[in-house]
Amino acid sequence: MGSTCVRIAVDAMGGDYAPGEVVAGALRAKEELDVEVLLVGDPQEIEASLPANASLNHVEIVPAEDTIFMYEDALIGVRRKPKASINVAMSLVKQGQAEAVVSAGHSGAVMGAALLRLGRLTGIDRPAIGAIFPTMIASKQVLVLDVGANVDCRPKFLEQFAMLGSAYSQYVLGVPKPKVGLLNIGEEDCKGNDAAVRTYQMLKENSHINFVGNAEGRDVLSGDFDVIVCDGFVGNVLLKFAEALGNIVLQILKEELPHGWRGQIGTAVLKPNLKNIKQRIDHAEHGGALLLGVNGICVIGHGSSQAPSIFNAIRMAKEAVDHQVLQRIQSQYQSLQHESG
Amino acid sequence: MGSTCVRIAVDAMGGDYAPGEVVAGALRAKEELDVEVLLVGDPQEIEASLPANASLNHVEIVPAEDTIFMYEDALIGVRRKPKASINVAMSLVKQGQAEAVVSAGHSGAVMGAALLRLGRLTGIDRPAIGAIFPTMIASKQVLVLDVGANVDCRPKFLEQFAMLGSAYSQYVLGVPKPKVGLLNIGEEDCKGNDAAVRTYQMLKENSHINFVGNAEGRDVLSGDFDVIVCDGFVGNVLLKFAEALGNIVLQILKEELPHGWRGQIGTAVLKPNLKNIKQRIDHAEHGGALLLGVNGICVIGHGSSQAPSIFNAIRMAKEAVDHQVLQRIQSQYQSLQHESG
């Protein structure tokens, strides 16, 4: 695995800093990772974003005439603009010309285009967006899903998220027996809203996952869980809260670190360490989110992604391809359906 | 206002460190604030927790024979144990012998006891628990409610939370025209789940509050909002996530600050500043949560409260009494009902 060169379709028009930062991140990925990138979007704009020393021969541009903007209704946009960059990128995967899509555009449009062009995996009712959070244990991450695709979730959907997340954690992140938790407001199985109580029972009885119980808000970053399942409303609030934290903590550090001579000595001595602290706290350093449950690898970058985040998102997509996560999830579901059928 | 001595009933048996830390915090409050504390609980245990130099004449103990434990069902506990410390404390308020209750015990039991003994304010269907979060602006706080009393909320309840929170922010925290936000997953009025979309409209049309729109996860700590309204499930997850952060950030700082001579110089120079940083980030420094909508002032401390948190919770209760928040909320509701009736 991982020895062939992965081809990744990058939505060059998606995100607040598109196409400039997207192109920059993609070029870096092409140089540092074993990937080919297909830049999908307006060729003129993309070419204008290329650095002077980039040879056009080495950059593959796939023209797309349209863009879906953040303020548009995602599903309407996806249907009315078949030539939008995100639609064209998904078609490349559908046609076998690319193995994954990366976009920092409208996340609803990414999901809509994926559903429309790639479809869902067998056995999955709703795809989910999974985000990787750092934890207080430097070597551990936690996959939280759903973080925004589904605002209202039936217990059956949450159970599917648990299986998708567990497979991703095991096969891509390399966690041997991922500990799965249900985000809830107490540890006991009777806690939470109606959906949480019913989901708890379903997860407990599912032999394909290692369900270890409810996870409270305080447990998200504890490192005690590898996968945490929640509906897309709570997950999205938590994700955006966590994303803002890096900056907040850094600003507080900046304000509270001493000024004058004491500050100069202290911060000069600590400079390299402050950078490490930022890296561990700052969510943006940890790349994109994964759209799980559709029939293709899709990584959704943050709307405010700059080149480093795009680079990380492309790496994430490559790792998912390398580890054949789709095929593995699909075969797991097939065996599950044999059992129950 | 604030010139008379406020009498506060403190549930000495509530919390992981009860009665020792509760008594210690209460004694400090009695010394430093203009309050009388009534310690409610097992007299022997309370007396054993008093420091050797405390004169029994100066400490008022109100005996209560029972305790509701964290693992108990709150409502059953409240009904079956009329002599539990939290029930006795509420009765003191009901009978006019105290003006507020502070408890770090089972928050469900505090709410149950308050509903049973004090009842709701006119016009309020469900009380809410409001928690005060620090923001990235050192001088600003944000009141988030509900953080756990109601896991499923109808739009009408959320509107009531908005009015309760706005009144508290204005009258107790002294914010002239509190900016109220609805916690949601996007800025636009069409975003979110069904309850959020309907609540948005109701808040927009409510002339008694200064509704400024949806607040996303990233906005909670931005300082752009004074009051943020959400259901108790999301709010509780967020609260516990935020509570854990102080410790996580401090642990990361500890791990990442250099060891050896560089570390010794850096941290020696920065020591006073690290303390400030902890205070700004650590939620525990910011005291308890308020039970809003019941006919009495109740402050709920964190289960793991130690003396400083109990002290802060008592101060919070005193401020709410001093500013006559109950009377003000009630008269606002009465004028609202006149209008709509």
PDB file of C-alpha atoms in Angstrom, chain B residues 28-250:
ATOM      1  CA  ARG B  28     -14.107  32.869  53.969  1.00  0.00           C
ATOM      2  CA  ALA B  29     -17.215  34.405  52.418  1.00  0.00           C
ATOM      3  CA  LYS B  30     -18.534  35.261  55.866  1.00  0.00           C
ATOM      4  CA  GLU B  31     -15.301  37.015  56.643  1.00  0.00           C
ATOM      5  CA  GLU B  32     -14.716  38.841  53.359  1.00  0.00           C
ATOM      6  CA  LEU B  33     -18.196  39.540  52.025  1.00  0.00           C
ATOM      7  CA  ASP B  34     -21.109  41.170  53.727  1.00  0.00           C
ATOM      8  CA  VAL B  35     -23.001  37.892  54.166  1.00  0.00           C
ATOM      9  CA  GLU B  36     -24.339  35.582  56.826  1.00  0.00           C
ATOM     10  CA  VAL B  37     -23.983  31.904  55.967  1.00  0.00           C
ATOM     11  CA  LEU B  38     -26.265  29.173  57.209  1.00  0.00           C
ATOM     12  CA  LEU B  39     -24.469  25.844  56.941  1.00  0.00           C
ATOM     13  CA  VAL B  40     -27.085  23.202  56.210  1.00  0.00           C
ATOM     14  CA  GLY B  41     -26.255  19.551  56.908  1.00  0.00           C
ATOM     15  CA  ASP B  42     -25.065  17.049  59.455  1.00  0.00           C
ATOM     16  CA  PRO B  43     -24.021  19.158  62.490  1.00  0.00           C
ATOM     17  CA  GLN B  44     -21.364  16.685  63.618  1.00  0.00           C
ATOM     18  CA  GLU B  45     -19.695  16.560  60.220  1.00  0.00           C
ATOM     19  CA  ILE B  46     -19.869  20.314  59.835  1.00  0.00           C
ATOM     20  CA  GLU B  47     -18.417  20.932  63.268  1.00  0.00           C
ATOM     21  CA  ALA B  48     -15.614  18.497  62.575  1.00  0.00           C
ATOM     22  CA  SER B  49     -14.788  20.536  59.465  1.00  0.00           C
ATOM     23  CA  LEU B  50     -14.541  23.824  61.306  1.00  0.00           C
ATOM     24  CA  PRO B  51     -11.028  25.046  61.930  1.00  0.00           C
ATOM     25  CA  ALA B  52      -9.880  24.977  65.543  1.00  0.00           C
ATOM     26  CA  ASN B  53     -10.087  28.756  65.874  1.00  0.00           C
ATOM     27  CA  ALA B  54     -13.648  29.080  64.581  1.00  0.00           C
ATOM     28  CA  SER B  55     -16.060  29.943  67.311  1.00  0.00           C
ATOM     29  CA  LEU B  56     -19.260  27.982  67.128  1.00  0.00           C
ATOM     30  CA  ASN B  57     -21.085  31.145  68.200  1.00  0.00           C
ATOM     31  CA  HIS B  58     -20.226  32.774  64.922  1.00  0.00           C
ATOM     32  CA  VAL B  59     -21.278  29.954  62.661  1.00  0.00           C
ATOM     33  CA  GLU B  60     -24.897  29.116  62.154  1.00  0.00           C
ATOM     34  CA  ILE B  61     -25.587  25.449  61.508  1.00  0.00           C
ATOM     35  CA  VAL B  62     -29.011  24.277  60.338  1.00  0.00           C
ATOM     36  CA  PRO B  63     -29.340  20.541  60.864  1.00  0.00           C
ATOM     37  CA  ALA B  64     -30.377  18.320  57.946  1.00  0.00           C
ATOM     38  CA  GLU B  65     -30.444  14.576  58.402  1.00  0.00           C
ATOM     39  CA  ASP B  66     -30.133  13.417  54.839  1.00  0.00           C
ATOM     40  CA  THR B  67     -28.097  13.908  51.660  1.00  0.00           C
ATOM     41  CA  ILE B  68     -28.956  13.292  48.022  1.00  0.00           C
ATOM     42  CA  PHE B  69     -26.044  11.538  46.378  1.00  0.00           C
ATOM     43  CA  MET B  70     -24.770  12.077  42.849  1.00  0.00           C
ATOM     44  CA  TYR B  71     -25.789   8.602  41.717  1.00  0.00           C
ATOM     45  CA  GLU B  72     -29.398   9.044  42.830  1.00  0.00           C
ATOM     46  CA  ASP B  73     -32.277   9.963  40.567  1.00  0.00           C
ATOM     47  CA  ALA B  74     -32.691  13.637  41.351  1.00  0.00           C
ATOM     48  CA  LEU B  75     -36.467  13.907  41.422  1.00  0.00           C
ATOM     49  CA  ILE B  76     -36.992  10.694  43.353  1.00  0.00           C
ATOM     50  CA  GLY B  77     -34.305  11.767  45.822  1.00  0.00           C
ATOM     51  CA  VAL B  78     -35.873  15.174  46.344  1.00  0.00           C
ATOM     52  CA  ARG B  79     -39.305  13.672  47.017  1.00  0.00           C
ATOM     53  CA  ARG B  80     -38.202  10.749  49.184  1.00  0.00           C
ATOM     54  CA  LYS B  81     -35.768  12.713  51.323  1.00  0.00           C
ATOM     55  CA  PRO B  82     -37.588  15.798  52.576  1.00  0.00           C
ATOM     56  CA  LYS B  83     -34.858  16.263  55.181  1.00  0.00           C
ATOM     57  CA  ALA B  84     -32.018  16.223  52.681  1.00  0.00           C
ATOM     58  CA  SER B  85     -29.720  19.226  53.043  1.00  0.00           C
ATOM     59  CA  ILE B  86     -30.749  20.724  49.692  1.00  0.00           C
ATOM     60  CA  ASN B  87     -34.446  20.504  50.600  1.00  0.00           C
ATOM     61  CA  VAL B  88     -33.839  22.101  53.986  1.00  0.00           C
ATOM     62  CA  ALA B  89     -31.795  24.879  52.366  1.00  0.00           C
ATOM     63  CA  MET B  90     -34.590  25.645  49.897  1.00  0.00           C
ATOM     64  CA  SER B  91     -37.115  25.708  52.715  1.00  0.00           C
ATOM     65  CA  LEU B  92     -35.047  28.340  54.500  1.00  0.00           C
ATOM     66  CA  VAL B  93     -35.494  30.588  51.453  1.00  0.00           C
ATOM     67  CA  LYS B  94     -39.166  29.743  51.172  1.00  0.00           C
ATOM     68  CA  GLN B  95     -39.672  30.671  54.831  1.00  0.00           C
ATOM     69  CA  GLY B  96     -37.736  33.917  54.465  1.00  0.00           C
ATOM     70  CA  GLN B  97     -34.894  32.820  56.723  1.00  0.00           C
ATOM     71  CA  ALA B  98     -32.397  33.027  53.879  1.00  0.00           C
ATOM     72  CA  GLU B  99     -32.340  34.882  50.595  1.00  0.00           C
ATOM     73  CA  ALA B 100     -30.366  32.481  48.452  1.00  0.00           C
ATOM     74  CA  VAL B 101     -29.137  28.899  48.255  1.00  0.00           C
ATOM     75  CA  VAL B 102     -25.676  27.741  47.225  1.00  0.00           C
ATOM     76  CA  SER B 103     -25.011  24.059  46.540  1.00  0.00           C
ATOM     77  CA  ALA B 104     -22.249  22.094  44.845  1.00  0.00           C
ATOM     78  CA  GLY B 105     -24.357  18.951  45.046  1.00  0.00           C
ATOM     79  CA  HIS B 106     -26.371  17.045  42.454  1.00  0.00           C
ATOM     80  CA  SER B 107     -27.500  19.780  40.047  1.00  0.00           C
ATOM     81  CA  GLY B 108     -30.649  17.861  39.127  1.00  0.00           C
ATOM     82  CA  ALA B 109     -31.519  17.672  42.815  1.00  0.00           C
ATOM     83  CA  VAL B 110     -30.934  21.397  43.274  1.00  0.00           C
ATOM     84  CA  MET B 111     -33.318  22.057  40.423  1.00  0.00           C
ATOM     85  CA  GLY B 112     -35.856  19.534  41.671  1.00  0.00           C
ATOM     86  CA  ALA B 113     -35.773  20.925  45.208  1.00  0.00           C
ATOM     87  CA  ALA B 114     -36.066  24.497  43.898  1.00  0.00           C
ATOM     88  CA  LEU B 115     -39.068  23.609  41.738  1.00  0.00           C
ATOM     89  CA  LEU B 116     -40.747  21.734  44.558  1.00  0.00           C
ATOM     90  CA  ARG B 117     -40.107  24.222  47.372  1.00  0.00           C
ATOM     91  CA  LEU B 118     -39.846  27.584  45.579  1.00  0.00           C
ATOM     92  CA  GLY B 119     -41.748  27.030  42.348  1.00  0.00           C
ATOM     93  CA  ARG B 120     -41.268  28.826  39.059  1.00  0.00           C
ATOM     94  CA  LEU B 121     -41.518  32.511  38.296  1.00  0.00           C
ATOM     95  CA  THR B 122     -44.757  33.498  36.619  1.00  0.00           C
ATOM     96  CA  GLY B 123     -44.473  33.106  32.854  1.00  0.00           C
ATOM     97  CA  ILE B 124     -41.598  30.616  32.960  1.00  0.00           C
ATOM     98  CA  ASP B 125     -42.238  27.041  31.831  1.00  0.00           C
ATOM     99  CA  ARG B 126     -38.802  25.645  32.516  1.00  0.00           C
ATOM    100  CA  PRO B 127     -35.989  26.988  34.629  1.00  0.00           C
ATOM    101  CA  ALA B 128     -32.541  27.017  33.043  1.00  0.00           C
ATOM    102  CA  ILE B 129     -29.028  26.749  34.370  1.00  0.00           C
ATOM    103  CA  GLY B 130     -26.888  29.677  33.291  1.00  0.00           C
ATOM    104  CA  ALA B 131     -23.106  29.504  33.364  1.00  0.00           C
ATOM    105  CA  ILE B 132     -20.740  32.410  33.039  1.00  0.00           C
ATOM    106  CA  PHE B 133     -17.806  31.850  30.676  1.00  0.00           C
ATOM    107  CA  PRO B 134     -14.746  34.056  30.444  1.00  0.00           C
ATOM    108  CA  THR B 135     -14.160  35.530  26.985  1.00  0.00           C
ATOM    109  CA  MET B 136     -11.033  36.509  25.127  1.00  0.00           C
ATOM    110  CA  ILE B 137     -11.692  40.088  26.212  1.00  0.00           C
ATOM    111  CA  ALA B 138     -10.455  40.161  29.796  1.00  0.00           C
ATOM    112  CA  SER B 139     -13.185  42.541  30.981  1.00  0.00           C
ATOM    113  CA  LYS B 140     -16.104  40.693  29.367  1.00  0.00           C
ATOM    114  CA  GLN B 141     -18.021  37.594  30.335  1.00  0.00           C
ATOM    115  CA  VAL B 142     -20.743  35.697  28.536  1.00  0.00           C
ATOM    116  CA  LEU B 143     -23.740  34.009  30.138  1.00  0.00           C
ATOM    117  CA  VAL B 144     -24.594  30.710  28.434  1.00  0.00           C
ATOM    118  CA  LEU B 145     -27.924  29.059  29.181  1.00  0.00           C
ATOM    119  CA  ASP B 146     -29.189  26.362  29.450  1.00  0.00           C
ATOM    120  CA  VAL B 147     -26.186  24.248  30.420  1.00  0.00           C
ATOM    121  CA  GLY B 148     -27.984  21.154  31.593  1.00  0.00           C
ATOM    122  CA  ALA B 149     -31.442  21.540  33.064  1.00  0.00           C
ATOM    123  CA  ASN B 150     -33.396  20.765  29.868  1.00  0.00           C
ATOM    124  CA  VAL B 151     -32.053  18.298  27.334  1.00  0.00           C
ATOM    125  CA  ASP B 152     -34.865  18.838  24.847  1.00  0.00           C
ATOM    126  CA  CYS B 153     -36.111  22.392  24.397  1.00  0.00           C
ATOM    127  CA  ARG B 154     -39.080  23.857  22.603  1.00  0.00           C
ATOM    128  CA  PRO B 155     -38.543  27.275  20.954  1.00  0.00           C
ATOM    129  CA  LYS B 156     -40.775  28.834  23.605  1.00  0.00           C
ATOM    130  CA  PHE B 157     -38.420  27.634  26.338  1.00  0.00           C
ATOM    131  CA  LEU B 158     -35.402  29.001  24.500  1.00  0.00           C
ATOM    132  CA  GLU B 159     -37.148  32.360  24.221  1.00  0.00           C
ATOM    133  CA  GLN B 160     -37.736  32.334  27.973  1.00  0.00           C
ATOM    134  CA  PHE B 161     -34.057  31.540  28.532  1.00  0.00           C
ATOM    135  CA  ALA B 162     -33.171  34.537  26.389  1.00  0.00           C
ATOM    136  CA  MET B 163     -35.294  36.835  28.537  1.00  0.00           C
ATOM    137  CA  LEU B 164     -34.010  35.394  31.814  1.00  0.00           C
ATOM    138  CA  GLY B 165     -30.415  35.614  30.644  1.00  0.00           C
ATOM    139  CA  SER B 166     -30.803  39.121  29.333  1.00  0.00           C
ATOM    140  CA  ALA B 167     -32.286  40.306  32.616  1.00  0.00           C
ATOM    141  CA  TYR B 168     -29.509  38.685  34.602  1.00  0.00           C
ATOM    142  CA  SER B 169     -26.821  40.139  32.362  1.00  0.00           C
ATOM    143  CA  GLN B 170     -28.323  43.597  32.606  1.00  0.00           C
ATOM    144  CA  TYR B 171     -29.242  43.784  36.271  1.00  0.00           C
ATOM    145  CA  VAL B 172     -26.538  41.659  37.910  1.00  0.00           C
ATOM    146  CA  LEU B 173     -23.586  41.823  35.529  1.00  0.00           C
ATOM    147  CA  GLY B 174     -24.323  45.447  34.680  1.00  0.00           C
ATOM    148  CA  VAL B 175     -24.357  45.136  30.885  1.00  0.00           C
ATOM    149  CA  PRO B 176     -26.524  48.029  29.618  1.00  0.00           C
ATOM    150  CA  LYS B 177     -28.135  46.368  26.586  1.00  0.00           C
ATOM    151  CA  PRO B 178     -27.017  42.750  26.569  1.00  0.00           C
ATOM    152  CA  LYS B 179     -26.377  41.286  23.126  1.00  0.00           C
ATOM    153  CA  VAL B 180     -28.261  38.013  22.934  1.00  0.00           C
ATOM    154  CA  GLY B 181     -27.244  35.257  20.501  1.00  0.00           C
ATOM    155  CA  LEU B 182     -28.753  31.907  19.591  1.00  0.00           C
ATOM    156  CA  LEU B 183     -26.189  29.111  19.522  1.00  0.00           C
ATOM    157  CA  ASN B 184     -26.329  27.659  16.034  1.00  0.00           C
ATOM    158  CA  ILE B 185     -24.238  26.107  13.282  1.00  0.00           C
ATOM    159  CA  GLY B 186     -24.268  29.050  10.889  1.00  0.00           C
ATOM    160  CA  GLU B 187     -24.842  32.780  10.843  1.00  0.00           C
ATOM    161  CA  GLU B 188     -27.827  32.831   8.517  1.00  0.00           C
ATOM    162  CA  ASP B 189     -31.371  32.687   9.860  1.00  0.00           C
ATOM    163  CA  CYS B 190     -32.147  29.546   7.834  1.00  0.00           C
ATOM    164  CA  LYS B 191     -29.375  27.535   9.538  1.00  0.00           C
ATOM    165  CA  GLY B 192     -29.666  24.842  12.135  1.00  0.00           C
ATOM    166  CA  ASN B 193     -32.158  22.281  13.208  1.00  0.00           C
ATOM    167  CA  ASP B 194     -35.894  22.852  13.241  1.00  0.00           C
ATOM    168  CA  ALA B 195     -35.959  24.240  16.792  1.00  0.00           C
ATOM    169  CA  ALA B 196     -33.176  26.712  15.984  1.00  0.00           C
ATOM    170  CA  VAL B 197     -34.896  28.083  12.879  1.00  0.00           C
ATOM    171  CA  ARG B 198     -38.165  28.624  14.741  1.00  0.00           C
ATOM    172  CA  THR B 199     -36.447  30.103  17.779  1.00  0.00           C
ATOM    173  CA  TYR B 200     -34.543  32.553  15.586  1.00  0.00           C
ATOM    174  CA  GLN B 201     -37.815  34.083  14.412  1.00  0.00           C
ATOM    175  CA  MET B 202     -39.242  34.316  17.920  1.00  0.00           C
ATOM    176  CA  LEU B 203     -36.133  36.008  19.272  1.00  0.00           C
ATOM    177  CA  LYS B 204     -36.056  38.408  16.351  1.00  0.00           C
ATOM    178  CA  GLU B 205     -39.600  39.506  17.095  1.00  0.00           C
ATOM    179  CA  ASN B 206     -39.129  39.816  20.851  1.00  0.00           C
ATOM    180  CA  SER B 207     -38.805  43.510  21.632  1.00  0.00           C
ATOM    181  CA  HIS B 208     -37.688  42.901  25.235  1.00  0.00           C
ATOM    182  CA  ILE B 209     -34.292  41.591  24.254  1.00  0.00           C
ATOM    183  CA  ASN B 210     -31.477  42.810  22.052  1.00  0.00           C
ATOM    184  CA  PHE B 211     -31.223  39.785  19.765  1.00  0.00           C
ATOM    185  CA  VAL B 212     -28.223  40.127  17.467  1.00  0.00           C
ATOM    186  CA  GLY B 213     -28.435  36.791  15.623  1.00  0.00           C
ATOM    187  CA  ASN B 214     -26.913  33.352  15.605  1.00  0.00           C
ATOM    188  CA  ALA B 215     -23.753  32.634  17.542  1.00  0.00           C
ATOM    189  CA  GLU B 216     -21.532  29.853  16.256  1.00  0.00           C
ATOM    190  CA  GLY B 217     -19.213  27.758  18.403  1.00  0.00           C
ATOM    191  CA  ARG B 218     -16.378  30.111  17.591  1.00  0.00           C
ATOM    192  CA  ASP B 219     -18.359  33.092  18.870  1.00  0.00           C
ATOM    193  CA  VAL B 220     -18.926  31.770  22.383  1.00  0.00           C
ATOM    194  CA  LEU B 221     -15.643  33.085  23.747  1.00  0.00           C
ATOM    195  CA  SER B 222     -15.222  35.984  21.322  1.00  0.00           C
ATOM    196  CA  GLY B 223     -16.752  38.573  23.612  1.00  0.00           C
ATOM    197  CA  ASP B 224     -19.196  39.617  20.869  1.00  0.00           C
ATOM    198  CA  PHE B 225     -22.184  38.285  22.832  1.00  0.00           C
ATOM    199  CA  ASP B 226     -23.330  38.860  26.394  1.00  0.00           C
ATOM    200  CA  VAL B 227     -25.900  36.069  26.502  1.00  0.00           C
ATOM    201  CA  ILE B 228     -25.973  32.882  24.424  1.00  0.00           C
ATOM    202  CA  VAL B 229     -29.053  30.680  24.398  1.00  0.00           C
ATOM    203  CA  CYS B 230     -29.024  26.933  23.687  1.00  0.00           C
ATOM    204  CA  ASP B 231     -30.647  23.707  24.800  1.00  0.00           C
ATOM    205  CA  GLY B 232     -29.266  21.993  27.868  1.00  0.00           C
ATOM    206  CA  PHE B 233     -27.666  19.158  25.917  1.00  0.00           C
ATOM    207  CA  VAL B 234     -25.425  21.326  23.750  1.00  0.00           C
ATOM    208  CA  GLY B 235     -24.830  23.754  26.604  1.00  0.00           C
ATOM    209  CA  ASN B 236     -23.755  21.029  28.984  1.00  0.00           C
ATOM    210  CA  VAL B 237     -21.330  19.518  26.486  1.00  0.00           C
ATOM    211  CA  LEU B 238     -19.867  22.964  25.864  1.00  0.00           C
ATOM    212  CA  LEU B 239     -19.608  23.795  29.566  1.00  0.00           C
ATOM    213  CA  LYS B 240     -17.782  20.594  30.441  1.00  0.00           C
ATOM    214  CA  PHE B 241     -15.539  20.961  27.413  1.00  0.00           C
ATOM    215  CA  ALA B 242     -14.648  24.495  28.488  1.00  0.00           C
ATOM    216  CA  GLU B 243     -14.124  23.444  32.104  1.00  0.00           C
ATOM    217  CA  ALA B 244     -11.605  20.832  31.049  1.00  0.00           C
ATOM    218  CA  LEU B 245      -9.673  23.327  28.951  1.00  0.00           C
ATOM    219  CA  GLY B 246      -8.019  25.240  31.751  1.00  0.00           C
ATOM    220  CA  ASN B 247      -6.271  22.105  32.939  1.00  0.00           C
ATOM    221  CA  ILE B 248      -5.451  20.926  29.446  1.00  0.00           C
ATOM    222  CA  VAL B 249      -3.833  24.204  28.460  1.00  0.00           C
ATOM    223  CA  LEU B 250      -1.881  24.315  31.693  1.00  0.00           C
TER     224      LEU B 250
END
